mmCIF file of C-alpha atoms and ligand atoms in Angstrom:
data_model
loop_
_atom_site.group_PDB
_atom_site.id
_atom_site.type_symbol
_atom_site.label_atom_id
_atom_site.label_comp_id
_atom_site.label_asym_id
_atom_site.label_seq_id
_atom_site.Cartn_x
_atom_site.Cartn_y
_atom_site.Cartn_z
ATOM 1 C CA UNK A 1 -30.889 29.001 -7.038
ATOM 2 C CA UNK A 2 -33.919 26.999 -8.701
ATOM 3 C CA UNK A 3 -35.399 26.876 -5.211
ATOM 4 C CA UNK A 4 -35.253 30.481 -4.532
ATOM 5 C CA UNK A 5 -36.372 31.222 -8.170
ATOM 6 C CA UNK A 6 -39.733 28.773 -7.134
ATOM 7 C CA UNK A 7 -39.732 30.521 -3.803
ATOM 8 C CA UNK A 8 -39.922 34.005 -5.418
ATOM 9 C CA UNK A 9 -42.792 33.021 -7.834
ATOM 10 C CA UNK A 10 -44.974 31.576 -5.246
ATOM 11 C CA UNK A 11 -44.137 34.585 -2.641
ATOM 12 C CA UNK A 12 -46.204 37.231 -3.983
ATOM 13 C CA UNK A 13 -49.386 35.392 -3.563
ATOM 14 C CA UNK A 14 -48.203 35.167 -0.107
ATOM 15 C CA UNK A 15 -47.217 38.075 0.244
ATOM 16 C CA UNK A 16 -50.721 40.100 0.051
ATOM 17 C CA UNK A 17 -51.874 37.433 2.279
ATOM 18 C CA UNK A 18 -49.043 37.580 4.885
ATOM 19 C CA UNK A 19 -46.445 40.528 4.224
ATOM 20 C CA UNK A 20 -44.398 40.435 7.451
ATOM 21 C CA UNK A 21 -44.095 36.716 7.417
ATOM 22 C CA UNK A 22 -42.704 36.968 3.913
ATOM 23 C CA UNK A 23 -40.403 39.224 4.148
ATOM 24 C CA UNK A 24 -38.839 37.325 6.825
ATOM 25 C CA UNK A 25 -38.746 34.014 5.291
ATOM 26 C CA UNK A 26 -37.149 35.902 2.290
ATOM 27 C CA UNK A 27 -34.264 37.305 4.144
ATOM 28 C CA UNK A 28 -33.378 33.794 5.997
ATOM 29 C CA UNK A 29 -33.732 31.818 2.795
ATOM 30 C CA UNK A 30 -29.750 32.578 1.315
ATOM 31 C CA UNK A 31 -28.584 31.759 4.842
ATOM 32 C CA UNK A 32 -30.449 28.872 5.496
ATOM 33 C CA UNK A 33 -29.115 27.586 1.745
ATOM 34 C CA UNK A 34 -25.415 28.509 3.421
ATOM 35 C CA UNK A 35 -26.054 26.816 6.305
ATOM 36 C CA UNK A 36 -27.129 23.985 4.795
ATOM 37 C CA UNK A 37 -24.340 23.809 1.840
ATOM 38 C CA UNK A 38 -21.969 24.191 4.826
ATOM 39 C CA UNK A 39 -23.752 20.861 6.404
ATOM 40 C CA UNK A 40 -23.176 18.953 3.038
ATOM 41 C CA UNK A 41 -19.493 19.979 2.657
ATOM 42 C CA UNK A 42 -18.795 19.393 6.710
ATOM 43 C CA UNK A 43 -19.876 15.784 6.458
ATOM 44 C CA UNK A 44 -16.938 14.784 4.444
ATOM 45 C CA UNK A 45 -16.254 11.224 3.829
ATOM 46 C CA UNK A 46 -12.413 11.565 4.642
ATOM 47 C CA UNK A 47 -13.028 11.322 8.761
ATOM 48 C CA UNK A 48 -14.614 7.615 7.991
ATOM 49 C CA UNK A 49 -12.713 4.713 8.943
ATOM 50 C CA UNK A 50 -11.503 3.105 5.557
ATOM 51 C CA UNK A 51 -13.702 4.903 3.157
ATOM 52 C CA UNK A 52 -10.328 6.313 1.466
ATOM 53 C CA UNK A 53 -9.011 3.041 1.022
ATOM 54 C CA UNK A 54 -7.442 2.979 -2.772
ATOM 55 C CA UNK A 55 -6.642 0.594 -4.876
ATOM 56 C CA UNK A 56 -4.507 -0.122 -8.532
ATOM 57 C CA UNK A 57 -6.820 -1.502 -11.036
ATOM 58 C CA UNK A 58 -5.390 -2.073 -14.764
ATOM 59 C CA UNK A 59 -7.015 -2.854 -17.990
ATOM 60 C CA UNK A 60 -4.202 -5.465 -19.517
ATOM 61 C CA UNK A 61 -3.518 -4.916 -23.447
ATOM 62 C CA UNK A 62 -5.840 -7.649 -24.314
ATOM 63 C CA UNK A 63 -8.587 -5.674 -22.513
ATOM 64 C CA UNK A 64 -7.696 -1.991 -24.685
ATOM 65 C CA UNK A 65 -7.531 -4.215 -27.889
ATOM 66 C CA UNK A 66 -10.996 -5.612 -27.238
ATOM 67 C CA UNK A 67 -12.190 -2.022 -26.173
ATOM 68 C CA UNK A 68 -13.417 -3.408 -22.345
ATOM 69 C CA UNK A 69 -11.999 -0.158 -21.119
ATOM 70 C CA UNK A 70 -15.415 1.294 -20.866
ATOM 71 C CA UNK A 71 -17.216 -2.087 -19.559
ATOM 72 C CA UNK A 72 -14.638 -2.429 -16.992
ATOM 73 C CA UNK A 73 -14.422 0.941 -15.624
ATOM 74 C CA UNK A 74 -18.978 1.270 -15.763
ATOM 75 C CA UNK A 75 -18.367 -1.686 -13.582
ATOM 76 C CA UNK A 76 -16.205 0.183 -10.395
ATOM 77 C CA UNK A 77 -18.157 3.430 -10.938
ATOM 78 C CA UNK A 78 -22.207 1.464 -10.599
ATOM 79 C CA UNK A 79 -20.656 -0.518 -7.501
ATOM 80 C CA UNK A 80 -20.156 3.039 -6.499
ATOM 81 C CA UNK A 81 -16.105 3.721 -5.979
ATOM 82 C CA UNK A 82 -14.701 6.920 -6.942
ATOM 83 C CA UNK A 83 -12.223 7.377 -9.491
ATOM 84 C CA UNK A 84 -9.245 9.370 -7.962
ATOM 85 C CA UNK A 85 -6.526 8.260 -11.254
ATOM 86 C CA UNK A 86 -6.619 7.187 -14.930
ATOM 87 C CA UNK A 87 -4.095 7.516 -17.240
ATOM 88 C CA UNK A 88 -3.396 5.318 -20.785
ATOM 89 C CA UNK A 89 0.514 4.067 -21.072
ATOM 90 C CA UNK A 90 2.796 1.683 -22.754
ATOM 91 C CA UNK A 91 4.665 -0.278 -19.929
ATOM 92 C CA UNK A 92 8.439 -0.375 -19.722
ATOM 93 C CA UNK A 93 10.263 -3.654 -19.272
ATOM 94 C CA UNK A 94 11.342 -1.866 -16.416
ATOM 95 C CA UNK A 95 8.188 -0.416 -14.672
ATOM 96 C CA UNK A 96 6.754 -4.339 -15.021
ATOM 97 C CA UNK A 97 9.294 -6.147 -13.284
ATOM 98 C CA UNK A 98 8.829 -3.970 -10.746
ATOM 99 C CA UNK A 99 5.224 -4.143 -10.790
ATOM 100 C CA UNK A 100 5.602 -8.078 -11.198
ATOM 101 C CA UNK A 101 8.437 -8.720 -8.937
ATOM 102 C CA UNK A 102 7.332 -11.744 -7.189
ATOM 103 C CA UNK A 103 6.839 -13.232 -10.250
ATOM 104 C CA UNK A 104 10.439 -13.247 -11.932
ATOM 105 C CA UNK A 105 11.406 -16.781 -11.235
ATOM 106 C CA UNK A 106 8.449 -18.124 -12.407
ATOM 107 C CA UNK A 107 8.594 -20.297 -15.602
ATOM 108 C CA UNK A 108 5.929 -17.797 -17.410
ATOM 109 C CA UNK A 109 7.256 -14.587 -16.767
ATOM 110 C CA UNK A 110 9.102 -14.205 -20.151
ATOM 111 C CA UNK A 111 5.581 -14.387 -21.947
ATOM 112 C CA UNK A 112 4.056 -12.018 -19.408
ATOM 113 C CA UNK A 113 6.413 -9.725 -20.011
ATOM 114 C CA UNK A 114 5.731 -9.552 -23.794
ATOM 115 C CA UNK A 115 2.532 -10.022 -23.417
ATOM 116 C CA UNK A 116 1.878 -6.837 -20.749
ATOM 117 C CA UNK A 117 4.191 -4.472 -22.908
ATOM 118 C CA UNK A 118 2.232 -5.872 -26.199
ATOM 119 C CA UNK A 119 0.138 -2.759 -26.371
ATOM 120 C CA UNK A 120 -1.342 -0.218 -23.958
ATOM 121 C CA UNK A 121 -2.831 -0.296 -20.857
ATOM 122 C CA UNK A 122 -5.364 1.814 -18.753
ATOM 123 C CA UNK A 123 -4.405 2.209 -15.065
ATOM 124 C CA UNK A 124 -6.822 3.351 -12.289
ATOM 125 C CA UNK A 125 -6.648 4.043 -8.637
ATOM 126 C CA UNK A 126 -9.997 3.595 -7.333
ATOM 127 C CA UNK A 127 -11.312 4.955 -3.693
ATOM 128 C CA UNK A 128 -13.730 3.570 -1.338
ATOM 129 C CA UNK A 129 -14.593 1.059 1.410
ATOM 130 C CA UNK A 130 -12.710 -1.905 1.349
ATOM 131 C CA UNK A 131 -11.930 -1.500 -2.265
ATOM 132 C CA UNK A 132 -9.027 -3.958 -2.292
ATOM 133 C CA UNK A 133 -11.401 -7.138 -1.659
ATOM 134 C CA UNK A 134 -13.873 -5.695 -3.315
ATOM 135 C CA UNK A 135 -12.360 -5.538 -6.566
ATOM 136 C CA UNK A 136 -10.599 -8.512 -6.166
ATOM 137 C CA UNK A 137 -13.880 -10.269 -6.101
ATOM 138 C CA UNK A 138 -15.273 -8.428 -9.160
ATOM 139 C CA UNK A 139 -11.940 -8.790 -11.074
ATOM 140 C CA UNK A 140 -12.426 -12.806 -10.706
ATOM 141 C CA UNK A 141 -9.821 -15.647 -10.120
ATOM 142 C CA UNK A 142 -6.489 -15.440 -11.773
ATOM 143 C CA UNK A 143 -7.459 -18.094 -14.257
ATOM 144 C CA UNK A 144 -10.450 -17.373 -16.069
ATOM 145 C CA UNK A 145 -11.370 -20.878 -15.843
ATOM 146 C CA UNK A 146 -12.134 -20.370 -12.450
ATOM 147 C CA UNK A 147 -13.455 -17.176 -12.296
ATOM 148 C CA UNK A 148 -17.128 -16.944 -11.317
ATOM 149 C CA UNK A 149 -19.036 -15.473 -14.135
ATOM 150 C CA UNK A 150 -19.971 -11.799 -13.343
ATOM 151 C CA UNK A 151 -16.352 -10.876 -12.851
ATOM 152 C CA UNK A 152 -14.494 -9.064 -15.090
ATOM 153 C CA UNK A 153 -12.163 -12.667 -15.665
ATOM 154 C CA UNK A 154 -15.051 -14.847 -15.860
ATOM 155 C CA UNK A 155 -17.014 -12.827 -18.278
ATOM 156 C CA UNK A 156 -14.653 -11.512 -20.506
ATOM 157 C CA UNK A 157 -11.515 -13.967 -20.990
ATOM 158 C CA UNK A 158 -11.023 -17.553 -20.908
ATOM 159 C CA UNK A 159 -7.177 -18.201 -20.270
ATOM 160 C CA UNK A 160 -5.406 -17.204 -17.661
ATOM 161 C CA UNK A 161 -2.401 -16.075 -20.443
ATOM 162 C CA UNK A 162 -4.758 -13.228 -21.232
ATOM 163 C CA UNK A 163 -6.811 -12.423 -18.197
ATOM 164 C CA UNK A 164 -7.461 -8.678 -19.595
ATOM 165 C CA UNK A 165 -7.538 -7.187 -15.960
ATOM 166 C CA UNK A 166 -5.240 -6.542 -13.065
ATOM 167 C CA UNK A 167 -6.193 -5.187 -9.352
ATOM 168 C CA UNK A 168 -3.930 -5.166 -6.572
ATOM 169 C CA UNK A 169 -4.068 -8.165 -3.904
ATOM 170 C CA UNK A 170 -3.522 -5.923 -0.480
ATOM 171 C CA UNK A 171 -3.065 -3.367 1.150
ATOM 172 C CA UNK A 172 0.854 -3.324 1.030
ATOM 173 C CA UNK A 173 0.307 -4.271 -2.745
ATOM 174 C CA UNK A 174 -2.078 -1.312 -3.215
ATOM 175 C CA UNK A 175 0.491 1.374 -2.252
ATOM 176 C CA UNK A 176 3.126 -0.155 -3.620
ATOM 177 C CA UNK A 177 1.576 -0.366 -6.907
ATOM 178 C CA UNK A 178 -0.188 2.893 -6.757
ATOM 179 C CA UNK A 179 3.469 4.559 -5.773
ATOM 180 C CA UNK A 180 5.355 2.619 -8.677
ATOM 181 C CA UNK A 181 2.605 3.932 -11.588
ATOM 182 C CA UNK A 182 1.298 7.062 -10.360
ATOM 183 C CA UNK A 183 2.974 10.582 -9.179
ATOM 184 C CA UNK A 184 1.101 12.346 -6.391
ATOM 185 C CA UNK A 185 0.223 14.777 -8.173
ATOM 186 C CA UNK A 186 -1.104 12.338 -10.424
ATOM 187 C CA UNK A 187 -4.121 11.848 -7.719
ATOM 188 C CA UNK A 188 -6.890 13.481 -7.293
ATOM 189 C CA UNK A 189 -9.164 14.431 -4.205
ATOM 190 C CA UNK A 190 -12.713 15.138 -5.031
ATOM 191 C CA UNK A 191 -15.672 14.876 -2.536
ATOM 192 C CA UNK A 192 -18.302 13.012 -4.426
ATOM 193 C CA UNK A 193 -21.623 14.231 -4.263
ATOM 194 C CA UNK A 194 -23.181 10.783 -3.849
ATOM 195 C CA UNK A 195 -21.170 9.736 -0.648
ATOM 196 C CA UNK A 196 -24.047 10.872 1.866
ATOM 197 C CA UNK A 197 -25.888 8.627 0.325
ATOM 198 C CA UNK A 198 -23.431 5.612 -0.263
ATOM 199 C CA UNK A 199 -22.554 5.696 3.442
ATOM 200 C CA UNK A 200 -23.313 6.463 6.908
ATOM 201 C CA UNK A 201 -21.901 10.104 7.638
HETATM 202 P P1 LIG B 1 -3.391 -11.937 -10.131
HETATM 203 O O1 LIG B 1 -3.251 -11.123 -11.386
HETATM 204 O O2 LIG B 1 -4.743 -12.569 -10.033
HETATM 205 O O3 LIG B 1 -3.014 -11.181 -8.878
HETATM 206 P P2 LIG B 1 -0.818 -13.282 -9.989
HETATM 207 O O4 LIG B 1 -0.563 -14.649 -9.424
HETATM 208 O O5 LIG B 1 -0.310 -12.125 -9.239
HETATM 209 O O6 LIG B 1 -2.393 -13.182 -10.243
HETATM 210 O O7 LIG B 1 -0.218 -13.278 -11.464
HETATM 211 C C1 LIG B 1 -0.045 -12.088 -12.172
HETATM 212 C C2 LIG B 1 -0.399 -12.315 -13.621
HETATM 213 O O8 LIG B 1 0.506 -13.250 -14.181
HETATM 214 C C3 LIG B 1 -1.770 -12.940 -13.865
HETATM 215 O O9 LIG B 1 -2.823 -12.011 -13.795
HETATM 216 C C4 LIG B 1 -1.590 -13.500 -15.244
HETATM 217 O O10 LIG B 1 -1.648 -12.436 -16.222
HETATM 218 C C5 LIG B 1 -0.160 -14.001 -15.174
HETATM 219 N N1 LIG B 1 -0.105 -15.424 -14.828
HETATM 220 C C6 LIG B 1 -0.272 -15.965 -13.605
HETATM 221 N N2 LIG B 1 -0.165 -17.310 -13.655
HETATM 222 C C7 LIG B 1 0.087 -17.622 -14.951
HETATM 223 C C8 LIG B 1 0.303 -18.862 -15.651
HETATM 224 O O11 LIG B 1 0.277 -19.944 -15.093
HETATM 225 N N3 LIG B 1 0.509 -18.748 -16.991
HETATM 226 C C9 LIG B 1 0.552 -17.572 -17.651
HETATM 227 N N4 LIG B 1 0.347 -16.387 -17.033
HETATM 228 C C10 LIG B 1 0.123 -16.423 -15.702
HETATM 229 MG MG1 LIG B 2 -1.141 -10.476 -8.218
#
């Protein structure tokens, strides 16, 4: 609409000088903006080859108690993945030892346990290309000792008891996860205005 609104100051100059011309470049203009709207909306990221890739990402309860929600979430949105999920929850026993159930025998899972269900946490699904590795690499090594500085781990925790950030470790883990804390409905698809220019179409 701003266009045409230009269009229709600058077209009566134009119009003494060149009536027929204008008149026709008037009529086409709403069809051409159709046309081209239609382009936008045709290109949709959906037909490319893992572009819809998701992934679970959770701020841990040290994370909400230090407020890094914000941080951690500015972080996937710059890189440029699209937030399909969010929602703010205190974690059952139950829901955790699902989410954690490789981890049941091992000697710290008691503490894990109390620590995860401590407080709340903030659970994402993110979308985008090759989001699980991605975020793996920005989340940082389990143990914040290890964890290259720039990731979430290596700038914002120091033990790996209270690593304030949790993204899933495959694919299989991804939609397991994603199933276990999030209803369908839950989900959202949204075509992002930006993805034209994010990726090839
Ligand atoms: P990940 O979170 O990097 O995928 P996992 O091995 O799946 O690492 O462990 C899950 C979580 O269990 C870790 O993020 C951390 O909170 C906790 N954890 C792992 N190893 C230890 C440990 O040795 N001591 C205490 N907590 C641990
Ligand atoms: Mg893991």
């Amino acid at each position: 609409m701003l266009q045409r609104s230009i269009f229709s100051r600058i077209l009566p100059q134009f119009h003494s000088a060149n009536p027929e011309t204008a008149k026709s470049l008037l009529s086409r203009f709403p069809t051409a903006l159709l046309h081209g709207h239609r382009a936008a909306a045709h290109r949709s990221t959906s037909s490319l080859p893992g572009v819809t890739e998701r992934t679970l990402i959770a701020v841990k309860p040290d994370g909400v108690q230090r407020r890094l929600v914000g941080q951690i979430i500015q972080r996937f949105e710059q890189r440029g993945f699209k937030l399909v999920g969010l929602k703010m929850l205190q974690v059952s026993e139950d829901l955790l030892s699902q989410h954690y159930c490789q981890l049941r025998t091992k000697p710290f899972y008691p503490s894990l346990v109390h620590y995860m269900t401590s407080g709340p946490v903030v659970v994402m699904v993110w979308e985008g290309h090759k989001v699980i590795q991605s975020s793996r690499t920005m989340v940082g090594h389990t143990n914040p000792a290890e964890a290259q500085a720039g990731t979430v781990r290596g700038d914002f925790s120091v033990h790996v008891s209270r690593n304030v950030a949790h993204a899933s470790d495959s694919l299989e883990g991804a939609q397991r996860e994603i199933q276990l804390w999030f209803q369908g409905k839950e989900l959202l698809n949204w075509e992002g205005c930006d993805q034209t220019i994010l990726y090839e179409m």
